[in-house]
Amino acid sequence: MTQTITVIRGDGIGPEIMDATLFILDKLGAGLQYEEADAGVAALEKHGDLMPKVTLDSIAKNKVALKSPLTTPVGGGFTSINVSLRRHFDLYANVRPVVSFPNTKSRYENIDMITVRENTEGAYISEGQEVSADGETAVSITRVTRKGSERVVRYAFELAKANGRKKVTAVHKANIIKSTSGLFLKVAREVAADYPEIEFQEMIVDNACMQLVMRPEQFDVVVTTNLFGDILSDLCAGLVGGLGLAPGANIGKDAAIFEAVHGTAPDIAGQGKANPVALLLAAVQMLEHLGQQDNAERLRKAIVATMDAKDSLTGDLGGTGSTMEFAKAIASRL
Ligand code: ATP
Ligand code: MG
């Protein structure tokens, strides 16, 4: 059975890492068909719109998109494309796996965890941001809902269950921020009761930061509110060697978008130097989402084996390979 996905080639190094990723997906025999759609600067030039309706329609129809990094022009009052995609499709869970890879400059060797960040509410709502006329006082509103908390915590538990993971840690600050963080924690406890086979742990966010840095191997799945998730997921990417190896998924009820966490890297764009692994790992997440667990595992193992052999690694990983040479080395190990 073939499945059509929307492919957004993106800006900067986007097209290069997408070419490499699609090349490998074809070798893998994932049976995917690609519907290309523009977004970002490429779309602004062609359609006069950073996120054209045809692109949104394509994602809505296919329900799954693989997306390279996009440039949101500074100034001109453009809303970040990622933020508008998140809003448009109500992509409520931001899912970021972090795994230790061989031959990276990371501090740890045995990390294998997933952070699940609530993506639609909390401190990121746009209403209620006020600075007083005299500029002396600023106020912002944080809103947490039962619905928003429930669906993201449930997603984290379902993810844990589907992947044979043992523990879900809810990270909060309910001791101080009793209203919003308190509601999130209360709902997390209720949802946890539906999953007696999975260990449930609660951790205050400051302690979670210390534990992540000192003993990251104790974590399995972490679920938390928007702002804490933003910070913790970058911390976790740093634990395994930085953004070049970090993928992320934005999951909603009706659509899911898979991407690399890093940006467009204009400094190396067009030079064949970009490391395609983050986008490839996003493709691994996508295959899992599509129910292709075997292909996902084959691809992940091929990436690990290539890094282990230091075969054609790109410059950021200490090698001299080009994006496409690295991709071919990975493809040869499928
Ligand atoms: P943007 O404005 O789109 O975020 P950026 O320059 O901030 O662009 P980042 O992705 O945040 O891009 O990159 C920060 C640094 O990491 C840059 O020096 C970039 O070259 C490097 N980098 C990012 N992604 C990769 C990659 N996939 N391969 C190699 N180097 C990368
Ligand atoms: Mg950046």
XYZ file of C-alpha atoms and ligand atoms in Angstrom:
366
model
C 0.000 0.000 0.000
C 1.387 3.387 -0.858
C 0.936 6.393 1.333
C 1.222 9.962 0.113
C 2.977 12.474 2.318
C 3.418 16.196 1.888
C 7.056 17.192 1.450
C 8.237 20.718 2.197
C 11.793 21.186 0.947
C 12.270 24.410 2.850
C 14.930 27.103 2.836
C 18.709 27.241 3.357
C 20.077 23.706 3.775
C 16.487 22.390 3.612
C 16.513 21.155 -0.006
C 19.878 19.392 0.462
C 18.911 17.450 3.568
C 15.501 16.656 2.038
C 17.139 15.218 -1.122
C 19.332 13.036 1.073
C 16.379 11.918 3.201
C 14.085 11.064 0.288
C 16.945 9.197 -1.407
C 17.270 7.002 1.684
C 13.501 6.552 2.114
C 13.328 5.314 -1.483
C 16.171 2.834 -0.862
C 14.359 1.704 2.250
C 11.301 0.850 0.191
C 8.952 2.704 2.494
C 6.350 2.878 -0.289
C 5.842 6.599 0.085
C 4.688 9.023 -2.570
C 5.659 12.638 -2.223
C 3.479 15.627 -2.836
C 5.751 18.641 -2.836
C 4.410 21.858 -1.375
C 6.061 25.224 -0.855
C 6.411 27.132 2.375
C 8.728 29.790 3.754
C 10.764 32.116 1.578
C 10.434 29.766 -1.407
C 6.636 30.118 -1.144
C 6.748 33.860 -0.539
C 8.569 34.279 -3.854
C 6.210 31.994 -5.788
C 2.828 32.560 -4.131
C 3.286 35.816 -2.193
C 2.524 33.903 1.006
C 4.784 32.146 3.531
C 2.254 29.375 4.054
C 0.026 29.185 0.943
C -3.405 27.630 1.100
C -2.397 24.875 -1.373
C 0.247 23.767 1.112
C -2.182 23.730 4.029
C -4.682 21.816 1.863
C -2.024 19.271 0.937
C -1.149 18.635 4.609
C -4.836 18.442 5.535
C -5.431 15.860 2.799
C -2.354 13.684 3.413
C -2.370 14.136 7.209
C 1.395 13.641 7.308
C 4.126 16.073 6.300
C 7.905 15.883 6.295
C 9.275 19.382 6.545
C 12.698 20.966 6.210
C 13.578 24.139 8.109
C 11.953 27.347 6.896
C 12.957 30.975 7.038
C 10.493 33.428 8.528
C 11.672 36.831 7.248
C 12.455 39.199 10.123
C 10.336 42.348 10.284
C 7.333 42.795 8.035
C 5.068 41.461 10.763
C 5.274 37.816 9.709
C 4.094 35.258 12.263
C 6.568 32.400 12.637
C 5.577 29.712 10.153
C 6.004 26.996 12.723
C 3.681 28.795 15.101
C 1.036 29.294 12.425
C 1.219 25.625 11.372
C 0.853 24.570 14.983
C -2.215 26.780 15.389
C -3.792 25.897 12.052
C -3.658 22.144 12.640
C -3.912 22.274 16.440
C -0.690 20.279 16.751
C -0.884 19.782 20.477
C 2.077 17.525 21.183
C 5.682 18.310 20.319
C 7.564 15.041 20.529
C 11.346 15.003 20.645
C 13.286 11.771 21.047
C 16.895 12.091 22.176
C 19.199 9.121 21.861
C 22.950 8.838 22.348
C 24.831 8.215 19.114
C 28.343 6.860 18.716
C 31.174 9.257 17.812
C 29.470 12.451 18.867
C 30.846 15.030 21.234
C 28.264 14.343 23.896
C 28.653 14.009 27.622
C 26.678 10.799 27.952
C 26.485 7.473 26.178
C 23.302 5.860 27.368
C 20.497 8.335 26.918
C 17.299 7.143 25.299
C 14.364 9.348 26.150
C 11.485 11.260 24.618
C 10.183 14.646 25.681
C 6.537 15.416 25.000
C 5.802 19.131 25.202
C 2.322 20.625 25.306
C 2.309 22.796 22.216
C -0.827 24.959 22.186
C -1.385 26.712 25.511
C 0.387 27.509 28.779
C 2.683 30.529 28.620
C 2.456 30.682 24.826
C -1.069 32.006 24.407
C -1.081 35.312 22.564
C -3.712 37.096 24.658
C -3.001 38.912 27.866
C 0.506 40.148 27.092
C 0.582 43.696 28.463
C 3.120 46.324 29.338
C 1.819 49.319 31.276
C 1.833 52.723 29.566
C 4.767 53.910 31.670
C 6.731 50.788 30.737
C 7.242 49.888 34.400
C 5.068 46.792 34.691
C 4.525 43.830 32.414
C 1.909 41.136 32.725
C 1.427 37.915 30.855
C -1.253 35.302 31.161
C -0.675 31.573 31.272
C -3.664 29.392 30.506
C -3.779 25.667 31.107
C -6.891 23.640 30.383
C -8.019 20.185 31.388
C -8.517 19.325 27.715
C -5.054 20.550 26.707
C -3.381 18.732 29.579
C -5.369 15.549 29.161
C -4.648 15.044 25.493
C -0.916 15.646 25.779
C -0.466 13.431 28.842
C -2.552 10.718 27.214
C -0.406 11.008 24.092
C 2.717 10.536 26.243
C 1.288 7.391 27.865
C 0.112 5.952 24.549
C 3.555 6.632 23.089
C 5.161 4.888 26.050
C 2.834 1.917 25.632
C 3.366 1.628 21.862
C 7.152 1.740 22.267
C 7.459 -0.607 25.224
C 8.667 2.177 27.469
C 8.402 1.798 31.215
C 8.007 5.213 32.801
C 6.362 8.584 32.243
C 7.614 11.586 34.228
C 5.344 14.619 34.502
C 7.415 17.762 35.021
C 5.703 20.674 36.784
C 6.027 23.527 39.289
C 2.757 22.916 41.105
C 4.258 23.764 44.501
C 4.602 27.439 43.461
C 2.407 27.935 40.394
C -0.535 26.286 42.039
C -3.222 27.209 39.514
C -1.839 26.329 36.087
C 0.900 23.868 36.947
C -1.396 22.481 39.628
C -4.119 21.693 37.108
C -1.626 20.070 34.740
C -0.338 17.840 37.541
C -3.819 16.928 38.756
C -4.875 15.878 35.259
C -1.583 14.006 34.728
C -2.281 11.954 37.877
C -5.784 11.135 36.663
C -4.566 10.020 33.232
C -1.737 8.001 34.810
C -4.337 5.971 36.710
C -5.539 4.594 33.353
C -2.079 3.112 32.698
C -1.189 0.998 35.734
C 1.381 -0.955 33.698
C 3.495 2.178 33.183
C 5.336 3.755 36.100
C 4.293 7.343 36.768
C 6.687 9.813 38.313
C 6.217 13.488 39.207
C 9.131 15.870 39.253
C 9.430 19.581 39.944
C 11.047 21.340 37.005
C 14.118 22.677 38.809
C 14.918 19.234 40.156
C 14.249 17.790 36.685
C 16.931 20.080 35.238
C 19.465 18.903 37.781
C 18.536 15.238 37.355
C 18.725 15.538 33.554
C 22.241 16.879 33.759
C 23.443 14.477 36.470
C 21.630 11.207 35.696
C 19.826 11.517 32.352
C 19.651 7.744 31.906
C 16.885 7.563 34.572
C 14.403 9.254 32.196
C 12.196 7.468 29.700
C 9.223 9.607 28.578
C 8.896 13.143 29.970
C 5.675 15.123 29.580
C 5.316 18.775 30.497
C 3.692 22.124 29.770
C 4.665 24.420 26.905
C 7.390 26.651 28.357
C 9.065 23.986 30.498
C 8.971 21.689 27.475
C 10.612 24.282 25.279
C 13.512 24.607 27.678
C 13.852 20.948 28.665
C 13.782 19.654 25.095
C 16.695 21.874 24.075
C 18.550 20.847 27.210
C 18.021 17.220 26.208
C 19.244 17.855 22.645
C 22.383 19.355 24.185
C 22.920 16.211 26.276
C 23.317 14.073 23.153
C 25.462 16.411 21.105
C 23.333 19.240 19.849
C 20.748 20.154 17.288
C 22.351 18.394 14.293
C 20.977 15.091 15.589
C 17.632 16.228 17.012
C 14.318 15.505 15.294
C 10.868 16.571 16.369
C 7.268 15.754 15.565
C 4.249 18.002 15.941
C 1.223 15.824 16.484
C -2.423 16.749 16.182
C -5.649 14.829 15.868
C -5.918 15.440 12.113
C -2.312 16.029 11.029
C 1.276 15.386 12.025
C 4.355 17.263 10.871
C 7.859 15.809 11.186
C 10.943 18.007 11.092
C 14.530 18.622 12.109
C 14.859 20.804 15.178
C 17.689 22.916 13.736
C 17.258 25.965 11.505
C 18.108 26.741 7.901
C 21.858 27.176 8.580
C 22.358 29.853 5.898
C 26.109 29.867 6.631
C 26.544 26.441 4.994
C 23.561 26.377 2.603
C 24.178 25.195 -0.951
C 27.583 23.734 -0.138
C 26.681 20.083 0.367
C 27.978 20.203 3.941
C 24.780 19.841 5.920
C 24.249 16.853 8.166
C 20.997 15.133 7.118
C 20.619 13.032 10.294
C 18.147 15.243 12.160
C 15.713 15.172 9.239
C 16.370 11.446 8.761
C 15.507 10.830 12.405
C 12.334 12.852 11.853
C 11.624 10.401 9.034
C 12.152 7.562 11.534
C 9.498 9.151 13.768
C 7.243 9.529 10.740
C 7.618 5.858 9.787
C 6.695 4.878 13.346
C 3.661 7.154 13.175
C 2.669 5.466 9.903
C 2.906 2.054 11.538
C 6.106 1.073 9.685
C 7.980 0.027 12.827
C 10.314 -2.371 10.994
C 11.421 0.198 8.432
C 11.860 2.782 11.181
C 14.126 0.407 13.087
C 16.145 -0.513 9.956
C 16.724 3.142 9.189
C 17.704 3.989 12.754
C 20.158 1.086 12.882
C 21.713 2.111 9.550
C 22.278 5.642 10.876
C 23.873 4.311 14.081
C 26.071 1.837 12.159
C 27.288 4.556 9.787
C 28.144 6.847 12.669
C 29.828 3.984 14.497
C 31.992 3.276 11.427
C 32.706 7.016 10.980
C 31.860 6.474 7.332
C 31.521 9.721 5.318
C 30.349 11.755 8.306
C 29.729 15.444 7.654
C 31.930 18.197 9.056
C 29.816 18.902 12.130
C 30.434 15.283 13.194
C 34.156 15.594 12.573
C 34.216 13.978 9.125
C 34.807 15.219 5.597
C 31.810 13.663 3.832
C 29.242 15.618 1.863
C 25.536 15.459 2.622
C 24.987 13.006 -0.231
C 28.080 10.872 0.527
C 26.858 10.501 4.101
C 23.390 9.601 2.789
C 24.831 6.935 0.464
C 26.868 5.471 3.320
C 23.682 5.187 5.378
C 21.707 3.742 2.454
C 24.375 1.056 1.938
C 23.710 -0.196 5.490
C 19.944 -0.563 5.183
P 17.704 29.860 11.451
O 17.645 31.328 11.451
O 16.913 29.231 10.350
O 17.467 29.229 12.794
P 20.477 29.430 12.029
O 21.716 29.877 11.341
O 20.172 29.889 13.377
O 19.220 29.556 11.059
P 20.637 26.854 13.087
O 20.100 25.635 12.487
O 20.045 27.344 14.338
O 20.611 27.891 11.961
O 22.187 26.585 13.155
C 23.103 27.024 14.113
C 24.493 26.525 13.679
O 24.474 25.100 13.550
C 24.940 27.061 12.315
O 26.315 27.373 12.354
C 24.694 25.931 11.373
O 25.601 25.912 10.302
C 24.842 24.693 12.237
N 23.918 23.653 11.756
C 22.566 23.628 11.918
N 22.028 22.556 11.338
C 23.042 21.863 10.792
C 23.117 20.642 10.043
N 22.037 19.928 9.746
N 24.330 20.243 9.618
C 25.432 20.947 9.908
N 25.429 22.084 10.609
C 24.259 22.557 11.047
Mg 18.570 29.290 14.820
